[in-house]
XYZ file of C-alpha atoms in Angstrom:
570
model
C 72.775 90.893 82.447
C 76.712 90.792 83.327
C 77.557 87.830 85.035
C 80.684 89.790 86.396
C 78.466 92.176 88.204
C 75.185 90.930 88.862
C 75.148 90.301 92.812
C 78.295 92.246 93.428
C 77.235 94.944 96.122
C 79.284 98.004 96.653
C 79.575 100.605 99.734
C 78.099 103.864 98.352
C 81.125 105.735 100.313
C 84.047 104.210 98.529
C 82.032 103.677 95.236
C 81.599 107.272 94.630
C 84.035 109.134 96.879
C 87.653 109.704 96.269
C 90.038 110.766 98.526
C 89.547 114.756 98.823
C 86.120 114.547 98.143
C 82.613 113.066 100.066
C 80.336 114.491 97.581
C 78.225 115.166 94.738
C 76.838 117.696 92.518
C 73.990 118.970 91.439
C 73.643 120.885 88.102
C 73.750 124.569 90.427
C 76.755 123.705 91.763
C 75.132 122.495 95.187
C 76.850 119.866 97.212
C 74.946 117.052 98.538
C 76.844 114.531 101.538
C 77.207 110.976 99.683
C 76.200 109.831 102.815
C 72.803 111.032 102.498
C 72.007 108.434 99.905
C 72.169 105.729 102.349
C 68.696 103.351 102.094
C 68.398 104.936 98.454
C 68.310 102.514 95.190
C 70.684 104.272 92.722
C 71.073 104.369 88.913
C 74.310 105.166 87.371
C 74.015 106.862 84.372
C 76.737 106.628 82.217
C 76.398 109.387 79.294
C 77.661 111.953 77.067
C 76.107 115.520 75.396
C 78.050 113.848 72.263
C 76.414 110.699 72.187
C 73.044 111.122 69.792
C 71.670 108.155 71.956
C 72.302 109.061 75.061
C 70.736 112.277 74.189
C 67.461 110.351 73.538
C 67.406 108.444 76.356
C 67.833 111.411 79.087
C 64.336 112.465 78.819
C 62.926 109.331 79.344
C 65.152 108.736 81.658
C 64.229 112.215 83.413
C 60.404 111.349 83.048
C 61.207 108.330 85.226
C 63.235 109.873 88.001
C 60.634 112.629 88.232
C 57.970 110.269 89.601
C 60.113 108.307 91.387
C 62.020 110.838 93.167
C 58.889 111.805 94.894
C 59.006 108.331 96.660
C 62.747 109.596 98.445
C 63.930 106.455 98.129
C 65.673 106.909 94.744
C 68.604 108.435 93.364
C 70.320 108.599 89.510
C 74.157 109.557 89.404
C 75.607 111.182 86.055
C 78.776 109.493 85.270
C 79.621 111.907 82.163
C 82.094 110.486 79.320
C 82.174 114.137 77.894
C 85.490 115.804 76.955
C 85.509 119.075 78.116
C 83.974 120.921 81.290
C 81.716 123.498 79.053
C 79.727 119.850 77.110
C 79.842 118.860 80.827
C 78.138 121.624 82.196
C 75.862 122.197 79.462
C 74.425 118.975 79.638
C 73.993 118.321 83.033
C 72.373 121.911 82.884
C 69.045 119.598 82.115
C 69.348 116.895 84.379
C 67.643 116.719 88.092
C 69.845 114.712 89.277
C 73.598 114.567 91.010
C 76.758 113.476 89.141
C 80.436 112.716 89.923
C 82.101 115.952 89.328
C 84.030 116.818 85.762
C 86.917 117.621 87.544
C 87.687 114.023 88.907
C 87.906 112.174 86.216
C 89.745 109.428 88.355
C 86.563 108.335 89.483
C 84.704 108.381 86.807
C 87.102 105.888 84.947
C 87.068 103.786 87.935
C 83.479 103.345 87.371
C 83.582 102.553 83.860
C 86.459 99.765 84.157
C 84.505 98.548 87.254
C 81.153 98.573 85.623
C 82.769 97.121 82.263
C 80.953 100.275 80.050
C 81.188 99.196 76.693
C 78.754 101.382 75.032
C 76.586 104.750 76.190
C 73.915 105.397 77.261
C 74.522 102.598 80.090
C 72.917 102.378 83.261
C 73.824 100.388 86.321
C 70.419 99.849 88.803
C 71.677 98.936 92.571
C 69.724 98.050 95.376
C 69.362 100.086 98.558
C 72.313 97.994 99.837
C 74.585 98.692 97.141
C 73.715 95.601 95.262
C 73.900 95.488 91.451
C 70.175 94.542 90.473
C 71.140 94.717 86.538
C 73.280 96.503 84.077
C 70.167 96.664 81.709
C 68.453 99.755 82.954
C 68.277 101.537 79.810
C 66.729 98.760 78.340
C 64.428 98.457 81.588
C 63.161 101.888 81.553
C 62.504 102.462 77.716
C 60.729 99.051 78.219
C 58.450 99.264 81.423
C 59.173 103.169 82.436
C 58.512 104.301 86.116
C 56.513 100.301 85.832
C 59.659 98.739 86.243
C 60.405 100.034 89.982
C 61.859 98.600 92.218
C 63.562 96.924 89.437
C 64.383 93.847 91.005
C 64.427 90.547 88.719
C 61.424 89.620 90.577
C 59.397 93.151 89.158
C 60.877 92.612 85.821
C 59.780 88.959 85.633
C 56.391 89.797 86.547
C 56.184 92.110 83.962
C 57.016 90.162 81.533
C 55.044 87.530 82.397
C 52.081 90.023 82.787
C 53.443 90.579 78.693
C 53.054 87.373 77.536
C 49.560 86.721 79.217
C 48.318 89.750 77.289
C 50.138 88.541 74.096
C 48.054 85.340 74.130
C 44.895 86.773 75.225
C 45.463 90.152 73.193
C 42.572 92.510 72.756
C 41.911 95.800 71.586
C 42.089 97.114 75.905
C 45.195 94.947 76.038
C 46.722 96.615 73.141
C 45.894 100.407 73.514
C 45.273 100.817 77.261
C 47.946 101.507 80.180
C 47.393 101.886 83.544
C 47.223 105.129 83.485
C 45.115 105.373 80.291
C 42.024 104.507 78.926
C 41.333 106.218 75.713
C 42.410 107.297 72.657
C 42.157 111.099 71.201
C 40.384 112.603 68.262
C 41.871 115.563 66.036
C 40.367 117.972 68.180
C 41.407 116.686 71.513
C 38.107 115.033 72.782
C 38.760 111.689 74.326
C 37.482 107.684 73.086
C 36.684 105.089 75.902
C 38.902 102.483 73.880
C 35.802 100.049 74.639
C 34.306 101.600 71.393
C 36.542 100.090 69.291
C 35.886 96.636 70.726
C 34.443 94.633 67.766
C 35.758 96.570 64.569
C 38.422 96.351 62.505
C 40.873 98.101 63.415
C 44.455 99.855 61.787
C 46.956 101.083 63.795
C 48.670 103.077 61.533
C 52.526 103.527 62.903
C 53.907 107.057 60.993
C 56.205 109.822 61.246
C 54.663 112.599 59.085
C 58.181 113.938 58.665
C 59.016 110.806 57.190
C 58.128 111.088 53.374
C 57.106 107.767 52.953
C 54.571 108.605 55.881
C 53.800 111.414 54.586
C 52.940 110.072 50.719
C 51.097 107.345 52.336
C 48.985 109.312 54.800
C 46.552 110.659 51.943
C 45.965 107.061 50.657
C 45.018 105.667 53.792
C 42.580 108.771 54.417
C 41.068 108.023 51.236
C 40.350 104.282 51.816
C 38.845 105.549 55.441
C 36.748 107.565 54.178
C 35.872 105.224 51.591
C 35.277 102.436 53.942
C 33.219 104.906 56.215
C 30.901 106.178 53.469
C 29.996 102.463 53.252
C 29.345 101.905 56.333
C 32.116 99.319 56.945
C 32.938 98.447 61.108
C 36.494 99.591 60.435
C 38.944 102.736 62.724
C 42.284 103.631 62.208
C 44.091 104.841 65.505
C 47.783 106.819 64.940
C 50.580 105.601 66.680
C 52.898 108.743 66.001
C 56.183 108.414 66.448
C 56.761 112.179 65.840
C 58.897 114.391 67.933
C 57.107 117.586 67.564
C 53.432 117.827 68.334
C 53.067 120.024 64.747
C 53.537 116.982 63.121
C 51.388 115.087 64.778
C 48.499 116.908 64.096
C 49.798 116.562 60.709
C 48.546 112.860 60.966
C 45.566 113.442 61.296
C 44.288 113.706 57.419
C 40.900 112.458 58.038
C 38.663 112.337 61.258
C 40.144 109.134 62.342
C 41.644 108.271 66.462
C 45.025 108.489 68.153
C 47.018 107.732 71.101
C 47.850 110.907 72.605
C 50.875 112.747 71.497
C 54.077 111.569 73.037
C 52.351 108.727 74.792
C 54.105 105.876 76.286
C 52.690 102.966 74.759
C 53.770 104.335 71.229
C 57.429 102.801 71.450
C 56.446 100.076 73.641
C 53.897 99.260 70.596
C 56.293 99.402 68.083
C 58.956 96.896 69.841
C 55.390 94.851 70.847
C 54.666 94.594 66.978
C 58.332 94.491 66.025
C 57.903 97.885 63.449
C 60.104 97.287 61.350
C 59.621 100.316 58.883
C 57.487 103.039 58.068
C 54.473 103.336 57.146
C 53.329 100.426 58.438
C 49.630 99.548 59.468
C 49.117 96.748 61.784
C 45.410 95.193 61.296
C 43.460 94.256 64.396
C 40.491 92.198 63.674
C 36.843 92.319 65.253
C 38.172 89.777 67.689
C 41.240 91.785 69.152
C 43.413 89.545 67.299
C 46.308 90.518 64.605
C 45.090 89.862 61.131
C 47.751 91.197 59.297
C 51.207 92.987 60.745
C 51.396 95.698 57.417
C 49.135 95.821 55.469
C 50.345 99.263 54.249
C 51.336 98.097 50.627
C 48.180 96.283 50.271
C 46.170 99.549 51.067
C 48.594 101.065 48.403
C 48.086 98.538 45.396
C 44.812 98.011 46.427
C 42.813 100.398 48.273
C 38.902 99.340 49.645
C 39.613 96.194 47.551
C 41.995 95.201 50.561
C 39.230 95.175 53.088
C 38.703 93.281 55.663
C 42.556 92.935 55.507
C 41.761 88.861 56.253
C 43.863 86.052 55.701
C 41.640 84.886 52.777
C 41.318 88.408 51.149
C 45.427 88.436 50.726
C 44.986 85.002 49.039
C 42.519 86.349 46.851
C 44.854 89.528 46.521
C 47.637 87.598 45.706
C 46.157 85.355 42.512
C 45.090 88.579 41.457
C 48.462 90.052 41.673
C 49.717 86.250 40.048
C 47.084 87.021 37.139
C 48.701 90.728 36.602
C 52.515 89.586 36.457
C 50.890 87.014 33.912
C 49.371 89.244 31.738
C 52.209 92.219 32.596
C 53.479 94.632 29.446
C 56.398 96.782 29.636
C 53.298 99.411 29.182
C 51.469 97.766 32.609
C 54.999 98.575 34.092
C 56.123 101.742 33.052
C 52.059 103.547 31.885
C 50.374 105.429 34.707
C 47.501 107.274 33.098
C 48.758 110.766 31.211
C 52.197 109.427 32.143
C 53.147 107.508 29.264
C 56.639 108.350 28.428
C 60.968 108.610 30.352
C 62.998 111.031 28.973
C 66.053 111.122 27.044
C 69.537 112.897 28.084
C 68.487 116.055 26.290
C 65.268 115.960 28.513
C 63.413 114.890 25.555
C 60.511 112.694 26.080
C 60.581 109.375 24.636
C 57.185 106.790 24.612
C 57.410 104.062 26.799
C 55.883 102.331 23.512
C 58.899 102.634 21.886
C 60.877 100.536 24.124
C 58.243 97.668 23.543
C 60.012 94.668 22.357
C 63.706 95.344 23.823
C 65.277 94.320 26.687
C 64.803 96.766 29.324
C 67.188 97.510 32.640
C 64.678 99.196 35.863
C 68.163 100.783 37.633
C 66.843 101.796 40.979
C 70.029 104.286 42.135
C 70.937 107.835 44.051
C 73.773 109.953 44.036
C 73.797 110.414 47.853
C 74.021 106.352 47.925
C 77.811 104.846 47.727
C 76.908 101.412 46.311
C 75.417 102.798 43.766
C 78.169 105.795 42.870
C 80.426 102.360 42.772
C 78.448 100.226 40.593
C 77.072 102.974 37.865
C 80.616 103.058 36.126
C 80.286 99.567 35.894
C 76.943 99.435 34.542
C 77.945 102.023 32.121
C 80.625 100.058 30.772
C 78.143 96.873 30.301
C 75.941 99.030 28.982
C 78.211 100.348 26.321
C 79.482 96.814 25.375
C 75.552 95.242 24.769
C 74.615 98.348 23.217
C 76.954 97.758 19.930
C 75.498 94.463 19.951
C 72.245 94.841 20.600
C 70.008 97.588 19.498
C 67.082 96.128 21.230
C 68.327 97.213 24.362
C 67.531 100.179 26.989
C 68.013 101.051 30.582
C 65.854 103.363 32.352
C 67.090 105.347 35.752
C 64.516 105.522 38.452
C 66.296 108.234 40.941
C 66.085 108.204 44.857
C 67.598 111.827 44.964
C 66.460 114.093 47.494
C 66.133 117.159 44.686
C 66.586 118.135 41.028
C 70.090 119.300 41.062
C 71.112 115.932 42.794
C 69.358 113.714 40.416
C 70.834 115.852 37.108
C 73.922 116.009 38.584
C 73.774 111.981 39.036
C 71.912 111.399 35.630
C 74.527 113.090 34.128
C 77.088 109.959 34.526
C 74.394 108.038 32.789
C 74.201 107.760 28.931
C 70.341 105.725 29.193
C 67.054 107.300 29.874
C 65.130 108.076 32.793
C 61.820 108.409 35.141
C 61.723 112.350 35.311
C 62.522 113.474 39.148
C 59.600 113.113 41.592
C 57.812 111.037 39.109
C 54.604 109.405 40.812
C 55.658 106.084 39.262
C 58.510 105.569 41.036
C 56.725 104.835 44.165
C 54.371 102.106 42.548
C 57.433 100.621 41.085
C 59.614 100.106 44.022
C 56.274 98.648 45.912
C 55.859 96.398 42.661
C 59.614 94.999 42.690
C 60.352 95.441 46.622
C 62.657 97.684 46.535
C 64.497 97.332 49.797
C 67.557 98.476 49.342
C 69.788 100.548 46.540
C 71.316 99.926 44.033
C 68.384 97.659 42.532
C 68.397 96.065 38.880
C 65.050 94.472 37.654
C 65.685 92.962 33.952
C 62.186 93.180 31.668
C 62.375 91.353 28.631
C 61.402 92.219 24.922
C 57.956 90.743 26.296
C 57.533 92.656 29.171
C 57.531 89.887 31.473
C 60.035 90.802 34.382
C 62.811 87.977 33.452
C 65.439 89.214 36.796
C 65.029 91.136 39.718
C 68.338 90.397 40.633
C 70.265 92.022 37.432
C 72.737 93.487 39.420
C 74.339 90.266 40.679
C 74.369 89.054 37.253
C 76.211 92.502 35.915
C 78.606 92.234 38.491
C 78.882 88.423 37.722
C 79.500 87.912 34.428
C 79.585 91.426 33.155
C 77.727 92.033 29.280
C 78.142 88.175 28.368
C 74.674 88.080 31.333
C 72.311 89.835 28.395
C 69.905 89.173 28.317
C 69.767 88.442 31.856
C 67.148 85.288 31.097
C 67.576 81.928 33.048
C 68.290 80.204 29.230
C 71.356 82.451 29.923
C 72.845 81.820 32.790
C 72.562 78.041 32.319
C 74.497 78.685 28.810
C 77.341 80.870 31.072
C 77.367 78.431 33.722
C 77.599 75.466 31.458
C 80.524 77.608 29.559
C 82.159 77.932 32.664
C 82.308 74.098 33.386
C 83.690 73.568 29.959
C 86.482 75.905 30.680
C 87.589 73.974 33.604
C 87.660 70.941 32.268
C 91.117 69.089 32.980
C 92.310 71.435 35.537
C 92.953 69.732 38.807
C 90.556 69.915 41.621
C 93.944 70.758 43.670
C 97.287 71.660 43.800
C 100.579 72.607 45.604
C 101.923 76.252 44.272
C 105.871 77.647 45.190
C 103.719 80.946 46.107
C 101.689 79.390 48.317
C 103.332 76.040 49.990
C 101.390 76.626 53.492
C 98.302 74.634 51.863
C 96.579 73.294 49.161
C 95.007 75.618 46.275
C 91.144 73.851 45.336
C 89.575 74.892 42.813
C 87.177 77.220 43.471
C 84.306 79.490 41.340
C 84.774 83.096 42.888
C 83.134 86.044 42.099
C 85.702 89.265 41.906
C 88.927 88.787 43.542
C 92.824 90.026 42.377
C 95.371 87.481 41.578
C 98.318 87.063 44.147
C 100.888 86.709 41.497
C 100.455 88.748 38.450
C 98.174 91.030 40.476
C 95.262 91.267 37.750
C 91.878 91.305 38.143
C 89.863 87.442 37.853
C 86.829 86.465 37.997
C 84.309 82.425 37.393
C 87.578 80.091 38.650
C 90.277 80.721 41.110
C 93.112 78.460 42.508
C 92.263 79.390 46.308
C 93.073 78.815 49.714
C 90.152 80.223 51.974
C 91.985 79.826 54.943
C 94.620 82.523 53.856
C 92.329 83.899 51.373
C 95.094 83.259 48.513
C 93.848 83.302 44.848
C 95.742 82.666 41.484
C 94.694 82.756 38.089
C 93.754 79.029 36.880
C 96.146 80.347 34.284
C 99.299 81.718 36.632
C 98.240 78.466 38.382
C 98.493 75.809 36.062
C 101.556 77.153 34.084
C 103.052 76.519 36.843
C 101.761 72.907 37.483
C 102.835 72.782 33.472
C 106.521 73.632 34.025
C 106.892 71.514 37.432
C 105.449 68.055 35.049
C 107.657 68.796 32.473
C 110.341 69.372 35.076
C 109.586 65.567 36.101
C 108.910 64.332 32.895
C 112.893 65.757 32.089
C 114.124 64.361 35.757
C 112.405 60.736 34.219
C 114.317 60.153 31.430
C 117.499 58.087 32.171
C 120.407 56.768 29.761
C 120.039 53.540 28.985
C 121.339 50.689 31.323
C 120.829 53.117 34.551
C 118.254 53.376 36.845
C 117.294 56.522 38.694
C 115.706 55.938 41.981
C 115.038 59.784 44.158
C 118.428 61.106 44.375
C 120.610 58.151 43.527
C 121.465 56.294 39.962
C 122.562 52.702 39.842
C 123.479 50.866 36.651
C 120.967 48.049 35.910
């Protein structure tokens, strides 16, 4: 909360009036007294019909103000930040509420300097006295909703600590049911007492079917229900949708499992409670109420039924099986999936995974629509070029995040390796198998087919094609290399181009030299405070030509002595 404002309490009259006008609007062009809000707690609601934010925050925000306004004793006030009248009007056209008028835009800049807006969608809460109660509201009312009235620090604390009581004594009720709910919804619409989930196993399966990740997952997760149900098992998933349209909610429902209702409340206030993080993700709740597991979504994916009861000891036992696969792993384990058994070539040609067995082989995780990876594929090209008329035992293989065919030709034409085809069902196992987080991605397998870097891309960008074959043995040959090269230089030194500090000598990835303006890379001459580099070699020729400078200054004629700037005969 702002220090600046909190306690600060304002007369409603000279907060929102100006000096022709005593009014506000409402959205049909009405004009109500300010006057009349006296005894009202107001929110002003700074906001804009061009801020993609603020535009998801207005319904919640109108959900609110719809129950409360019933009470009389509460107000909201539209302080717009749009450009033009027409945006004005048009968005206000949705909103119940008053608002300074467009036209005096005096005021409404008064109230952002005074109010210190920084960002949108902001709203101010004040008391029925004019006093600021927070500057937080927006993060009040997507946290607590119409719960959070009157919101006075006093409400908000109790709500929190109401929070953190049913954190520590969490239960299946305490998870899934509000105040004003008590049940969860099947496919058809028929409503579950949430008591009849109390001592099961339980998956709370966060998704957005428009979401293709959702949406790929979904039918595996049906498929280990169903599984799991045909046996018998104690085990319920329940869909915390985080769709906007209601179509695609009932998309979610791929088998006869549970929901929260569509829309519901408690969906975004679960998914801050459980800190979602990404999608799919399926939280497991165990016969006790407690979390087992907070995704268990890849483990489901890998592993199906095996995965259940999703319990602390089953992941052990998971994870020396998965130890016992990356021991025993094959280029073939990798890159096989049943009848898919082969990448293909530039001409589209397919080639057998078999007969990359035995060579080094590069896993380039990449898209065209991605920038970081439009940078670094000319690069990669290059290295791949330079190990390739070394090293015939060598191969990359391109496994595209495009959104569709043309993008992914279009990309793969840049590329001179092979490739998964588009869409290719391995792709997904793969990225789960090497966490792909982020792109671009490099995973290094070597001639064995034991993964040997899943970090190739550092090394590439590094150290270039002298990183093949991308093994530890190698980098401690490069780095050891690179110590023998510096050998002699000077930990520091003084430079004409640089006289404001000290140069140290510093290892540097990729930097440009501040005196013959080349690239450099391993060593650098460098002041971090001004961010100066020189080549060790600009550097030291330097340091070269000032000692022999010295060295020349040194010599005397015999029967003299030189001391600084004065000789004197012996």
């Amino acid at each position: 909360m702002s220090e600046t404002i909190n306690g600060d309490s304002h007369d409603f009259n000279s907060l929102l009036s100006s000096s022709d006008r005593d009014f506000l609007v409402r959205n049909n062009s009405d004009q109500v007294k300010i006057d009349s809000l006296k005894g009202k707690k107001l929110g002003l609601y700074f906001s804009a019909s061009w801020c993609g934010p603020c535009r998801r925050f207005t319904p919640d925000l109108i959900e609110v103000y719809s129950e409360l306004s019933q009470k009389g004793d509460f107000e909201v006030i539209f302080v717009s930040a749009d450009e033009d009248e027409e945006s004005f009007n048009g968005y206000f056209s949705k909103m119940p509420w008053l608002a300074i008028p467009f036209s005096d835009s005096e005021t409404r800049k008064r109230l952002d300097e005074l109010f210190k807006v920084m960002g949108i969608p902001h709203l101010v809460l004040l008391d029925e006295h004019g006093k600021v109660l927070t500057d937080e509201g927006v993060e009040i009312i997507r946290e607590y909703g119409v719960e959070g009235y009157p919101f006075t620090s006093e409400k908000i604390q109790e709500l929190k600590d109401f929070e953190e009581k049913a954190r520590k004594e969490q239960s299946i009720e305490t998870i899934l049911v509000s105040r004003s709910r008590d049940y969860v919804v099947t496919s058809d619409g028929n409503k579950v007492p949430v008591s009849e989930l109390e001592g099961k196993t339980v998956g709370l399966y966060f998704s957005a079917s428009s979401f293709k990740p959702s949406a790929d997952f979904t039918p595996k997760l049906a498929e280990v229900y169903k599984k799991l149900k045909d046996k018998g098992e104690n085990f319920e998933v329940v869909i915390i949708s985080l769709e906007d349209e209601e179509e695609s909610f009932k998309e979610s429902f791929a088998a006869p499992w549970l929901a929260l209702p569509f829309k519901d409340k408690s969906c975004e206030k679960l998914a801050r409670y459980f800190e979602l993080s990404t999608l799919p993700t399926v939280v497991i709740i165990g016969p006790d109420g407690k979390t087992l597991h907070p995704n268990a979504a890849d483990a489901i994916e890998e592993h199906g039924i095996e995965a259940y009861p999703f319990t602390p000891e089953k992941f052990a036992e998971l994870k020396e099986i998965e130890k016992a696969k990356d021991a025993a792993q094959t280029l073939e384990s990798v890159l096989i999936s049943g009848d898919l058994d082969y990448v293909i070539g530039k001409d589209g040609a397919k080639v057998k995974v078999t007969d990359l067995v035995g060579k080094t082989v590069l896993l380039y995780f990449s898209a065209h629509w991605c920038p970081r990876c439009r940078g670094f594929t000319p690069k990669l090209v290059e290295v791949y070029k330079q190990i390739k008329e070394k090293y015939e035992a060598f191969e990359v293989v391109f496994i595209s995040s495009d959104r569709d065919q043309t993008s992914f030709e279009e990309y793969y034409s840049e590329m001179p390796w092979l490739a998964l085809p588009f869409g290719d069902a391995r792709k997904s196992s793969l990225s789960r198998k090497f966490k792909v987080q982020g792109i671009p991605k490099l995973v290094a397998i070597g001639p064995t087919g034991q993964t040997v870097s899943t970090e190739a891309r550092n090394l590439v960008i590094a150290h270039g094609a002298d990183a093949y074959p991308f093994t530890e043995e190698r980098l401690k040959e490069i780095e050891a290399q690179y110590e023998e090269m510096a050998k002699g230089w000077p930990q520091k030194l003084k430079h004409e181009l640089h006289e404001e500090h000290e140069l140290e000598l510093t290892r540097r990835g990729s930097f440009v030299c501040d005196k013959c303006g080349e690239q450099g890379g391993v060593w650098s001459f460098y002041c971090g405070e001004c961010d100066f580099d020189l080549h060790p070699k600009c550097a030291l020729e330097k340091d070269k030509e000032t000692k022999d400078d010295a060295e020349e200054e040194g010599k005397t004629k015999e029967g003299w002595v030189c001391d600084g700037e004065v000789c004197t005969r012996a």
